[in-house]
Coordinates of C-alpha atoms and ligand atoms in Angstrom, one line a residue:
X1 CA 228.8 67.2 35.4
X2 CA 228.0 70.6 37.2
X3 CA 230.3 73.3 37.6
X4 CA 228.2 75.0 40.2
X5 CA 231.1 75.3 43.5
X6 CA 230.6 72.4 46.1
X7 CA 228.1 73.5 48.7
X8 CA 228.8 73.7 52.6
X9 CA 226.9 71.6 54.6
X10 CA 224.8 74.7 56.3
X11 CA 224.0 76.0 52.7
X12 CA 222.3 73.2 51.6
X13 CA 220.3 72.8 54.9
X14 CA 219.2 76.8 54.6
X15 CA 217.6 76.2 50.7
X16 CA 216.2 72.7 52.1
X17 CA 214.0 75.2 54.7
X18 CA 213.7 77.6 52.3
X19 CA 211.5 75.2 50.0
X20 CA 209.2 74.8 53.2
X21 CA 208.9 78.2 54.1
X22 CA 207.2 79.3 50.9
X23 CA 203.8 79.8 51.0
X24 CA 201.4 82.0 49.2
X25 CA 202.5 85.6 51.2
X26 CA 206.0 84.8 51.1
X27 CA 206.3 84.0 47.0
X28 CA 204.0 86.8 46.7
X29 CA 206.0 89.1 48.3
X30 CA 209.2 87.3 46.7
X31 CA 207.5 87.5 43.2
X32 CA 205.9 91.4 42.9
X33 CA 208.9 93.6 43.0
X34 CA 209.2 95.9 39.8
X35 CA 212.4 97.5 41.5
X36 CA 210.6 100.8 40.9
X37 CA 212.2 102.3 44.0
X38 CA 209.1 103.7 46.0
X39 CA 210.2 102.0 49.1
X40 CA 213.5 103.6 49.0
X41 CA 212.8 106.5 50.6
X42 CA 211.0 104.8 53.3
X43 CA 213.9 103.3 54.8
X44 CA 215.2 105.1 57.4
X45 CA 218.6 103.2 56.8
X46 CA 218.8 105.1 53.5
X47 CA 218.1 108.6 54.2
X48 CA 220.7 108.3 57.0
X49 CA 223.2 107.2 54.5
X50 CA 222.6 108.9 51.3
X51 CA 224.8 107.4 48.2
X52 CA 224.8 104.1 49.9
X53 CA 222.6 101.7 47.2
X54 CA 223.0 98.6 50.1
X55 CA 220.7 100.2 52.2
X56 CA 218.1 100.1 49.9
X57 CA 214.9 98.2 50.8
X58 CA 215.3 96.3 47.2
X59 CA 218.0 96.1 47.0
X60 CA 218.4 94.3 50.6
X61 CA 215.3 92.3 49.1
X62 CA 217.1 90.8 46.2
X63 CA 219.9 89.3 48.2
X64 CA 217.2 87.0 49.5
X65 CA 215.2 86.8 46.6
X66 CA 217.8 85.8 44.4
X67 CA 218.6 82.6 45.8
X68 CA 214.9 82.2 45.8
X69 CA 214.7 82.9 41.8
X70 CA 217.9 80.6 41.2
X71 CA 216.2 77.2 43.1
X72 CA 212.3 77.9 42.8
X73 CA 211.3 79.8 40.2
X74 CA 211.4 79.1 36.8
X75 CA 212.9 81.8 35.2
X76 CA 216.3 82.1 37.4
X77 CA 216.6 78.5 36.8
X78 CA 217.0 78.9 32.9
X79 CA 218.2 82.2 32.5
X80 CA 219.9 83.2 36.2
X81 CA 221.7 85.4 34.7
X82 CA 218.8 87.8 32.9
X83 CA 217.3 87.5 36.5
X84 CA 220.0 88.4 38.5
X85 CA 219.7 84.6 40.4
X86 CA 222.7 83.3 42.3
X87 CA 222.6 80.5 45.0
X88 CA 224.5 80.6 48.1
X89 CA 227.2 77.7 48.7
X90 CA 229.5 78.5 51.4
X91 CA 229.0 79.6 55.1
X92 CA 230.9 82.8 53.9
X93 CA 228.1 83.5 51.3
X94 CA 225.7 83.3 54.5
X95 CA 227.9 85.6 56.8
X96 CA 227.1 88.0 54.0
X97 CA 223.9 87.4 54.4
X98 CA 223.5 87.8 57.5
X99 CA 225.1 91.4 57.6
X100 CA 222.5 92.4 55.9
X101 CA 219.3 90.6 57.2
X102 CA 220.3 91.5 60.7
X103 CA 222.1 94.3 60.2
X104 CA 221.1 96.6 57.5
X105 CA 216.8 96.0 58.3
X106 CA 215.4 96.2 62.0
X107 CA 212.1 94.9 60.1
X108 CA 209.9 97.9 60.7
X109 CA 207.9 97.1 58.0
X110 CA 207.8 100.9 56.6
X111 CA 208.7 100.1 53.3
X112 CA 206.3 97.7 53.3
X113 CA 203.5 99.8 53.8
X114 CA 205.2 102.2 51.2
X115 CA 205.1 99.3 47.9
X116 CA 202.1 100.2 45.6
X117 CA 202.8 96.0 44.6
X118 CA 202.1 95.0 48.0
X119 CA 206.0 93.8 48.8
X120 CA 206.1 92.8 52.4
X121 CA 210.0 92.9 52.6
X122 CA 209.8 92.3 56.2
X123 CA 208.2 89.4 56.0
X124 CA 210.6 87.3 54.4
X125 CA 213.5 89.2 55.2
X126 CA 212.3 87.7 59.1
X127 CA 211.8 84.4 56.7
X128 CA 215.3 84.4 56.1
X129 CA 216.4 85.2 59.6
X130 CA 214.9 81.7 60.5
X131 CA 216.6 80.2 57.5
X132 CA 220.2 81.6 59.2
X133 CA 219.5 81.0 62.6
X134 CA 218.3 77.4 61.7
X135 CA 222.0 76.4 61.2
X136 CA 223.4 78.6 64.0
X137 CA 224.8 81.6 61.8
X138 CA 223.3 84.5 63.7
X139 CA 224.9 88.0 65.8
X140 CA 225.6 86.3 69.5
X141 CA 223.2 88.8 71.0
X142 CA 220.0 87.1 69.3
X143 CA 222.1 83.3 70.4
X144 CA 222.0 84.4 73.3
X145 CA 218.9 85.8 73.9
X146 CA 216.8 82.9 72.0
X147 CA 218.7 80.2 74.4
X148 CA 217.6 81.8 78.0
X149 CA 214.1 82.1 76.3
X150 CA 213.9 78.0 75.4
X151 CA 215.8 77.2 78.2
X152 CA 214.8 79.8 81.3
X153 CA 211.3 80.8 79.5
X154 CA 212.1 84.5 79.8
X155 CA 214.6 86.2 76.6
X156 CA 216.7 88.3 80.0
X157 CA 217.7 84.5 81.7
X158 CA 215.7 86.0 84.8
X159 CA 216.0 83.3 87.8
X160 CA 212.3 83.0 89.2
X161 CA 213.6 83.3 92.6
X162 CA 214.6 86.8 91.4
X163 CA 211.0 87.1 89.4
X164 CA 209.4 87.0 92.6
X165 CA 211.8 88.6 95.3
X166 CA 210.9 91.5 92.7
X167 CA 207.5 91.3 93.0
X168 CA 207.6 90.6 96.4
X169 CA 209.6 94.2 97.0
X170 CA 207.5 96.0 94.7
X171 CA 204.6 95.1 96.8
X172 CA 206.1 96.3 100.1
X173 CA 206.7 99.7 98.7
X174 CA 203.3 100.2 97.0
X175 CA 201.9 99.4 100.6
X176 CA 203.8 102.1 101.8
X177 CA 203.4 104.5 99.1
X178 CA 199.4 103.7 99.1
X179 CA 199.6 103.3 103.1
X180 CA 197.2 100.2 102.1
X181 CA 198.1 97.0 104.1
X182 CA 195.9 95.2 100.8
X183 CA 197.8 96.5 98.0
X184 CA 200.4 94.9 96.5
X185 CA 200.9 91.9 93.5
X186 CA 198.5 89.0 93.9
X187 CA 199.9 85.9 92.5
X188 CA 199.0 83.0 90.8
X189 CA 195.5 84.0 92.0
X190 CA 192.9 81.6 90.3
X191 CA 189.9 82.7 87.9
X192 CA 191.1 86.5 87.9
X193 CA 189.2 89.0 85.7
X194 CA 192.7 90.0 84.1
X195 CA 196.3 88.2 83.9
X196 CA 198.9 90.4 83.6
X197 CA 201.9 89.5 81.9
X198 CA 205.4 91.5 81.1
X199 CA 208.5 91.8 79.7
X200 CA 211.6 90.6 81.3
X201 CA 213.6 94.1 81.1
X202 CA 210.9 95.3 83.4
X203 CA 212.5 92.7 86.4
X204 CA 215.8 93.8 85.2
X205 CA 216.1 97.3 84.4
X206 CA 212.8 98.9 85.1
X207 CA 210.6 97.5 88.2
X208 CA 209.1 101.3 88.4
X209 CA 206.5 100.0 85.5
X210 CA 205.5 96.6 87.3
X211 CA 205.3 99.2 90.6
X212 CA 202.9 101.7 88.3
X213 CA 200.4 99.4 86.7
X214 CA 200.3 97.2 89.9
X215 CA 199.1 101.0 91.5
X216 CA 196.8 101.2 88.8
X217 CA 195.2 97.6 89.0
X218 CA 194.8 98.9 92.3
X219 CA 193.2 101.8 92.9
X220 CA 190.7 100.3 89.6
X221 CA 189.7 98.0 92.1
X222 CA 190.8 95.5 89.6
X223 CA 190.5 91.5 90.3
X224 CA 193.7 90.5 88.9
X225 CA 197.0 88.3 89.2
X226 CA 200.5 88.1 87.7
X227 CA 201.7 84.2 87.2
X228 CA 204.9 82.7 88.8
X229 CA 205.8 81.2 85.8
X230 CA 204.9 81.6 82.2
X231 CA 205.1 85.3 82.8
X232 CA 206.8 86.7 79.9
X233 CA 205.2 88.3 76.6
X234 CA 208.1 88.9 74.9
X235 CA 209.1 86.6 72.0
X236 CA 212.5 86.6 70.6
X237 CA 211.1 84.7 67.7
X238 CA 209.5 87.5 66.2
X239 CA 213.2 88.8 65.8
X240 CA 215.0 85.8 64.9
X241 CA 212.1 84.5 62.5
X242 CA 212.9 81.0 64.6
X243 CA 208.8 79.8 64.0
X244 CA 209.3 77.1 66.4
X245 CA 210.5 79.5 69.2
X246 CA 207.6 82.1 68.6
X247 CA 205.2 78.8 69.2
X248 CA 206.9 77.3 72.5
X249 CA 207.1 80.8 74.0
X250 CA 203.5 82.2 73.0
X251 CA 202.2 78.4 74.0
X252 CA 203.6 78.7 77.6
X253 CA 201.9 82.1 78.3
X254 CA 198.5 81.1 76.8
X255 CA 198.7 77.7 79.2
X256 CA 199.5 79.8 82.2
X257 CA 196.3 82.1 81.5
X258 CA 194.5 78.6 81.1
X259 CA 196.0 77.6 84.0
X260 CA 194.8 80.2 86.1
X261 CA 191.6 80.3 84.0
X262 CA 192.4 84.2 83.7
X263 CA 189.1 86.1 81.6
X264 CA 191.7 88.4 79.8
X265 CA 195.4 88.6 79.2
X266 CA 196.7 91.9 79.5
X267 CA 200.0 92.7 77.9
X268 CA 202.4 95.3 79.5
X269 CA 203.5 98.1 77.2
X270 CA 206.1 96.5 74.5
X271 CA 205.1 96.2 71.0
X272 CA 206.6 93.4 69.9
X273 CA 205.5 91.4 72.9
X274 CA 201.7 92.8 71.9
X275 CA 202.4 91.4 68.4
X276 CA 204.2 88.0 68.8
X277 CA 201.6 87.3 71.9
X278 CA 198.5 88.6 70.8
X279 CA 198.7 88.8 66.8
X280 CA 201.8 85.7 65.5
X281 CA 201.6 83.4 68.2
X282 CA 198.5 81.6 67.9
X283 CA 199.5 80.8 64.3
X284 CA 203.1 79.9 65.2
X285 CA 201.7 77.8 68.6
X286 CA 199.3 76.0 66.7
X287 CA 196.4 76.7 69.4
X288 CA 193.6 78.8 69.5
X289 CA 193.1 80.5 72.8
X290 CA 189.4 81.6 74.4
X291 CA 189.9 84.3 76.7
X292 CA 190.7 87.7 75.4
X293 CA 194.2 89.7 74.7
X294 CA 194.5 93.3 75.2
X295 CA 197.2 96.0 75.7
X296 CA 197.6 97.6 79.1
X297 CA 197.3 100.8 76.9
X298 CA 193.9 100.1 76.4
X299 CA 193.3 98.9 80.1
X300 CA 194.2 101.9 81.3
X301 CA 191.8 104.1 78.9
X302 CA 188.9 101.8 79.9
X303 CA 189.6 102.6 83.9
X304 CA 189.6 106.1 83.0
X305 CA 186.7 106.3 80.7
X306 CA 184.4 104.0 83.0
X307 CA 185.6 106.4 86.4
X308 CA 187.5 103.5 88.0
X309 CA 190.5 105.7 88.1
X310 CA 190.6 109.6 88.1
X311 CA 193.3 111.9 86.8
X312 CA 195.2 115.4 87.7
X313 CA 196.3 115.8 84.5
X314 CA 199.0 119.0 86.0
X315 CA 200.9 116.3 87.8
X316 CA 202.5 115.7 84.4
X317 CA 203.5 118.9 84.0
X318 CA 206.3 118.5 81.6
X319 CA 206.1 118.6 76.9
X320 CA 205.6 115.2 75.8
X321 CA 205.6 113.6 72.6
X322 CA 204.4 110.3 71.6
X323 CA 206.5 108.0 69.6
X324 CA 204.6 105.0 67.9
X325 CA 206.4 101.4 67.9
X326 CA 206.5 99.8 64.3
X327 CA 204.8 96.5 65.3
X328 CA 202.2 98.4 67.7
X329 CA 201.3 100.6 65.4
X330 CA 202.0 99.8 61.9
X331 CA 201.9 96.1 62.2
X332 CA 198.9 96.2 65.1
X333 CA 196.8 99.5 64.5
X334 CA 197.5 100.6 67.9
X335 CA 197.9 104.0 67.1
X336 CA 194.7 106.1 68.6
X337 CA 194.6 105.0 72.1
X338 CA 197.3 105.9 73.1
X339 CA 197.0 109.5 72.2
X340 CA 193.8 109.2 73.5
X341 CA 195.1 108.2 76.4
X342 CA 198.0 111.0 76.3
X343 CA 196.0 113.9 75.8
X344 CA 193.7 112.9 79.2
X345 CA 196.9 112.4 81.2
X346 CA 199.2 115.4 80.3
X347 CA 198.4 119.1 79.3
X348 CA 201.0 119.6 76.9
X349 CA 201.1 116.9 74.0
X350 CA 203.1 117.4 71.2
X351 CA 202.8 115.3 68.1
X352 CA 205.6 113.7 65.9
X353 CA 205.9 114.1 62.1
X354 CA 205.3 112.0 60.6
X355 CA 203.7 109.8 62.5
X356 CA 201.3 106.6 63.4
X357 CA 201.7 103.8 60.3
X358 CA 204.1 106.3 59.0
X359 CA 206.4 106.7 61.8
X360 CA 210.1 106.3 62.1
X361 CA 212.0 102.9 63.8
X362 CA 213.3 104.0 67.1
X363 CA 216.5 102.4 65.0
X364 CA 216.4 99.6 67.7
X365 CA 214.0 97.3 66.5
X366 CA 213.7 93.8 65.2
X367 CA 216.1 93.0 67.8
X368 CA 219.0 95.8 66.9
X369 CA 219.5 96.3 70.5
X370 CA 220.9 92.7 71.4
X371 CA 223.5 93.2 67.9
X372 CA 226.2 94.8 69.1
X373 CA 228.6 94.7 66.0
X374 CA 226.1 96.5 64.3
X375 CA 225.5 99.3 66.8
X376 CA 227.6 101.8 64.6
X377 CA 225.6 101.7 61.8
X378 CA 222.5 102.1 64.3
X379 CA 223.5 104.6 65.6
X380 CA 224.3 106.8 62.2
X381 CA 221.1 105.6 60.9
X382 CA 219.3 107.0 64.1
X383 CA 220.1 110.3 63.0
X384 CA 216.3 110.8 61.0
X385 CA 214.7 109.5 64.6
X386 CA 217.2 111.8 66.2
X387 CA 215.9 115.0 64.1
X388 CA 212.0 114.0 64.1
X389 CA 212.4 114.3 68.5
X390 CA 214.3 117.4 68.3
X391 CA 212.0 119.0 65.8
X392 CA 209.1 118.0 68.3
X393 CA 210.4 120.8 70.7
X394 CA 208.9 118.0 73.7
X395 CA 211.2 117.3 76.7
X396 CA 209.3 113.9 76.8
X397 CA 209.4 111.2 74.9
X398 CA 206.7 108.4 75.6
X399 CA 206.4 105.2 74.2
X400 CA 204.2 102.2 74.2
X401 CA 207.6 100.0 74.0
X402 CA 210.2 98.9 76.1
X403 CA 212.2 98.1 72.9
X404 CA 211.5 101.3 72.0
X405 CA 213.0 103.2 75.6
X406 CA 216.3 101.4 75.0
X407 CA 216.4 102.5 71.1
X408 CA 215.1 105.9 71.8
X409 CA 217.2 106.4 75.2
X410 CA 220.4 105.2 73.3
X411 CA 220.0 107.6 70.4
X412 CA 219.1 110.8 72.6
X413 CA 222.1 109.7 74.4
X414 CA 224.5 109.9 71.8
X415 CA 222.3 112.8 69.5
X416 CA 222.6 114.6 73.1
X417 CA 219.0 115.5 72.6
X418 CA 218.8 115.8 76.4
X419 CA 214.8 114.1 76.5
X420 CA 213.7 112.1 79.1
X421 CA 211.6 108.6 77.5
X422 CA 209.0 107.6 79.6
X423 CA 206.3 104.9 79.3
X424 CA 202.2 106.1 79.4
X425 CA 202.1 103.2 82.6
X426 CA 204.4 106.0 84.3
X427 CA 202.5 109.2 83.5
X428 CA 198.9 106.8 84.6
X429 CA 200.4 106.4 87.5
X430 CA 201.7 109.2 88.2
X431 CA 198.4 111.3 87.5
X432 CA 196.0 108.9 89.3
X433 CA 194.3 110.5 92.0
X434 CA 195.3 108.6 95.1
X435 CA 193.0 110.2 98.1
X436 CA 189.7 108.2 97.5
X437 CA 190.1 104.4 96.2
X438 CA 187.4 103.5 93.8
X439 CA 186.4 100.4 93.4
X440 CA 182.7 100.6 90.8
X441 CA 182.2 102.1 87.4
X442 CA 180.3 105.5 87.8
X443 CA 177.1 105.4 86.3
Ligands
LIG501 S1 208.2 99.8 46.2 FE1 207.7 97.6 46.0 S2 207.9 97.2 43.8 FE2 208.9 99.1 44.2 S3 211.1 98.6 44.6 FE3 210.1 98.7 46.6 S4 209.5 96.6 47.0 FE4 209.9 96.7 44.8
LIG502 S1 211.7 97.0 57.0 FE1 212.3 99.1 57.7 S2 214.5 98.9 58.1 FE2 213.9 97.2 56.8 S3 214.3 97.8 54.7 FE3 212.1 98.2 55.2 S4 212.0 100.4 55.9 FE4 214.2 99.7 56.0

C-alpha cells in the first residue's frame, strides 16, 4: 500500500495534462539545467531583491521541474530524494505554485537567453500556467481577463457598440483636424491592401493611437480597413499558457482578415499581441494563414522610406529613449526598426543600457499588470527598470507596447521618475507633414 498523501481532485487532473504537454522543447528545457547559476543574474526579480534565493530563475524552475522528475523521469521516480522530486497533492500545494509561476516570473525570457544549456524557463514555466489555469487556480485578474476574451472576443469586455461609437468619433475629429471630409476609419472594407487590427486598451484607455495611425494610413494614401469584429490582436493565452485560448483568439482574427480577404494584417504597437498573433498563434490555431503579418512599426518605416509620408523631425522636440518589449524584441527580433524609425522621427534619441535582446522587463509583463496581489513585489522589483530610465537622462520613454506603457507608466509613477511614455504611432503622427497629402511612392 502507498503512503504517498491522498491527492485532490485538481492535482491529479494538473499531472494528467502535464503528461500531454511534454514534448521535445519542453523536456529539453525540463532536462538541461546543471543549476550552475548563470541565469541568476538575469532576473530582474533577483537583483531587486538581493539575499532572496526564491527569486532565482532555478530555483523558480525546480518547483516545476520537480514534479516533472517525480512522475516522468526515471531518476526522480527511484531515487526522488537524490533528485530533489516531490509531487504536488493538494490544491494548497498548487496555490504555492501558483505564487510563484504568476507571481515571482512575468516570463520575459531573459534568463533564457542567458543559459549556456539552452534552458527556456519561460517556456514551461507558461506550460505550467496552463497546467493551473486548467483547473481554475489562477490570480482573478488573468480569470477575468481570459473570460471576456472567450466570451466577448476582446481580453477588456469591450461592447462592439462601444468598438465602433469609438471609431466612429475618432473619425469625426481626424476630419476636422485634417479638414478632409474623406478621412476617417473605413470599415469592414472588402479586399483592402492592409487590415489593421488592435489592442482593446486602445478603445479603452488610449483612442489617441487608433486617431494617430488612422492619420497615418491616411496621409500614405493607404487602402486599408479595420474589422467590426474579430478586431483584437491581443491574446491572453500567451499569459495564461491556456493553448486552447491562444488558438480560438488568434483563429478569429485570421478568419476576419479572410473574411475581408485583407493582403496584409497589420498589428498595432503591443508585443505580445505581435507575438501570440503573428509568431504562437498559427501553431496554437492549427491553421496556416496566406496573407502576410507585420508590425505597424514597420508600416510606418516603409511609408517613410518609400516618401508616402514625410517628417519634421523638430516637432518632437523633446529626449527620448527607447525601451524594447521582451516578446517584440527578445522573443521576435524586432529590435532595429524601431530605432530606425526613432532616430528619423526625433532629434534627440537616447539609448538604454542594456538594451535590445538584453533589455530589462518593464516589470509588467506576462500579464503582471491584471495580478493585483502581486503588485507589491512588482513594484520593488521595478526598481532595476526604474534606475536603467533615470540613468538614460531622456524625458521620454517610447515603447512599441501597450503592456509596456502601463508597466513603465506605473513604475515612473511610483519611482517619481517624472517621464512621459509615449508610443512611436504618437511621435509618427505627430511629425508627419500634414500640408500636402501624398498619395504615390517617390521615385
Ligand atoms: S543558466 Fe541554465 S543551466 Fe545554469 S542554472 Fe540557469 S537554467 Fe540552469
Ligand atoms: S523569465 Fe524573466 S522574470 Fe522569469 S525568471 Fe527568467 S528573467 Fe526572471
Amino acid at each position: 500500500m502507498s503512503d504517498s498523501p491522498a491527492r485532490s481532485q485538481k492535482a491529479q487532473k494538473v499531472l494528467e495534462r502535464f503528461a500531454k504537454k511534454l514534448n521535445r522543447q519542453m523536456v529539453g528545457s525540463l532536462l538541461a539545467c546543471v543549476h550552475c547559476g548563470m541565469c541568476t543574474d538575469a532576473c530582474h526579480y533577483v537583483l531587486a531583491n538581493p539575499g532572496d534565493p526564491t527569486f532565482a530563475p532555478a530555483y523558480k524552475a525546480d518547483q516545476v521541474r520537480r514534479i516533472f522528475k517525480r512522475h516522468f523521469d526515471w531518476t526522480g521516480r527511484v531515487f526522488p530524494w537524490w533528485v530533489k522530486a516531490k509531487s504536488v497533492y493538494s490544491d494548497d500545494d498548487l496555490e504555492q505554485l501558483k505564487d510563484i509561476i504568476f507571481g515571482k516570473c512575468t516570463n520575459c525570457r531573459r534568463c533564457s537567453i542567458n543559459c549556456p544549456m539552452g534552458v527556456d524557463f519561460a517556456t514551461f514555466n507558461r506550460m505550467a500556467r496552463g497546467l493551473l489555469v486548467s483547473v481554475g487556480v489562477m490570480p482573478e485578474g488573468v480569470a477575468v481577463a481570459s473570460k471576456d476574451q472567450w466570451e466577448l472576443g476582446n481580453q477588456m469586455g469591450v461592447l462592439r457598440e462601444d468598438y465602433l461609437e469609438t471609431l466612429d468619433w475618432v473619425s469625426e475629429e481626424l476630419r476636422q483636424e485634417l479638414g478632409d471630409p474623406n478621412a476617417g476609419i473605413p470599415i469592414d472594407v472588402m479586399n483592402c491592401d492592409v487590415v489593421y487590427a488592435i489592442n482593446p486598451r486602445e478603445i479603452k484607455y488610449d483612442p489617441r493611437t487608433i486617431a494617430d495611425a488612422a492619420k497615418i494610413f491616411h496621409l500614405a494614401g493607404e487602402n486599408w480597413t479595420m474589422p467590426s469584429e474579430g478586431w483584437d490582436m491581443t491574446n491572453f493565452g500567451l499569459f495564461s499558457g491556456d493553448d486552447d485560448l491562444g488558438g480560438a483568439v488568434a483563429r478569429r482574427l485570421y478568419d476576419k482578415v479572410e473574411e475581408l480577404r485583407g493582403k496584409k494584417l497589420v498589428i498595432s504597437e503591443c508585443g505580445h499581441g505581435y507575438r501570440s498573433t503573428r509568431c504562437e498563434g498559427q501553431n496554437w490555431g492549427g491553421v496556416d494563414v496566406d496573407f502576410e503579418m507585420e508590425s505597424s512599426v514597420i508600416t510606418m518605416l516603409r511609408y517613410i522610406k518609400e516618401g508616402r509620408i514625410r517628417i519634421d523631425p523638430f516637432k518632437n522636440n523633446k529626449s527620448y529613449t527607447y525601451h524594447d518589449s521582451c516578446n517584440n524584441a527578445r522573443s521576435c527580433g524586432l529590435f532595429e526598426e524601431p530605432r530606425e524609425l526613432l532616430q528619423i522621427v526625433c532629434n534627440d534619441f537616447r539609448e538604454m543600457y542594456p538594451n535590445r535582446a538584453e533589455n530589462y522587463c518593464c516589470t509588467g509583463g506576462g500579464g503582471a499588470m491584471s495580478m493585483s496581489e502581486y503588485s507589491a513585489q512588482r513594484l520593488k522589483s521595478a526598481k532595476i527598470k526604474a534606475d536603467q530610465l533615470k540613468a538614460t537622462g531622456a524625458k521620454v520613454v517610447v515603447t512599441s507596447c501597450h503592456n509596456c506603457v502601463d508597466g513603465l507608466t506605473d513604475l515612473i509613477r511610483y519611482y517619481k521618475l517624472g517621464m512621459e511614455v509615449m508610443q512611436l504611432v504618437n511621435l509618427v503622427a505627430n511629425a508627419a507633414i500634414v500640408k500636402e497629402k501624398v498619395t504615390a511612392a517617390l521615385p
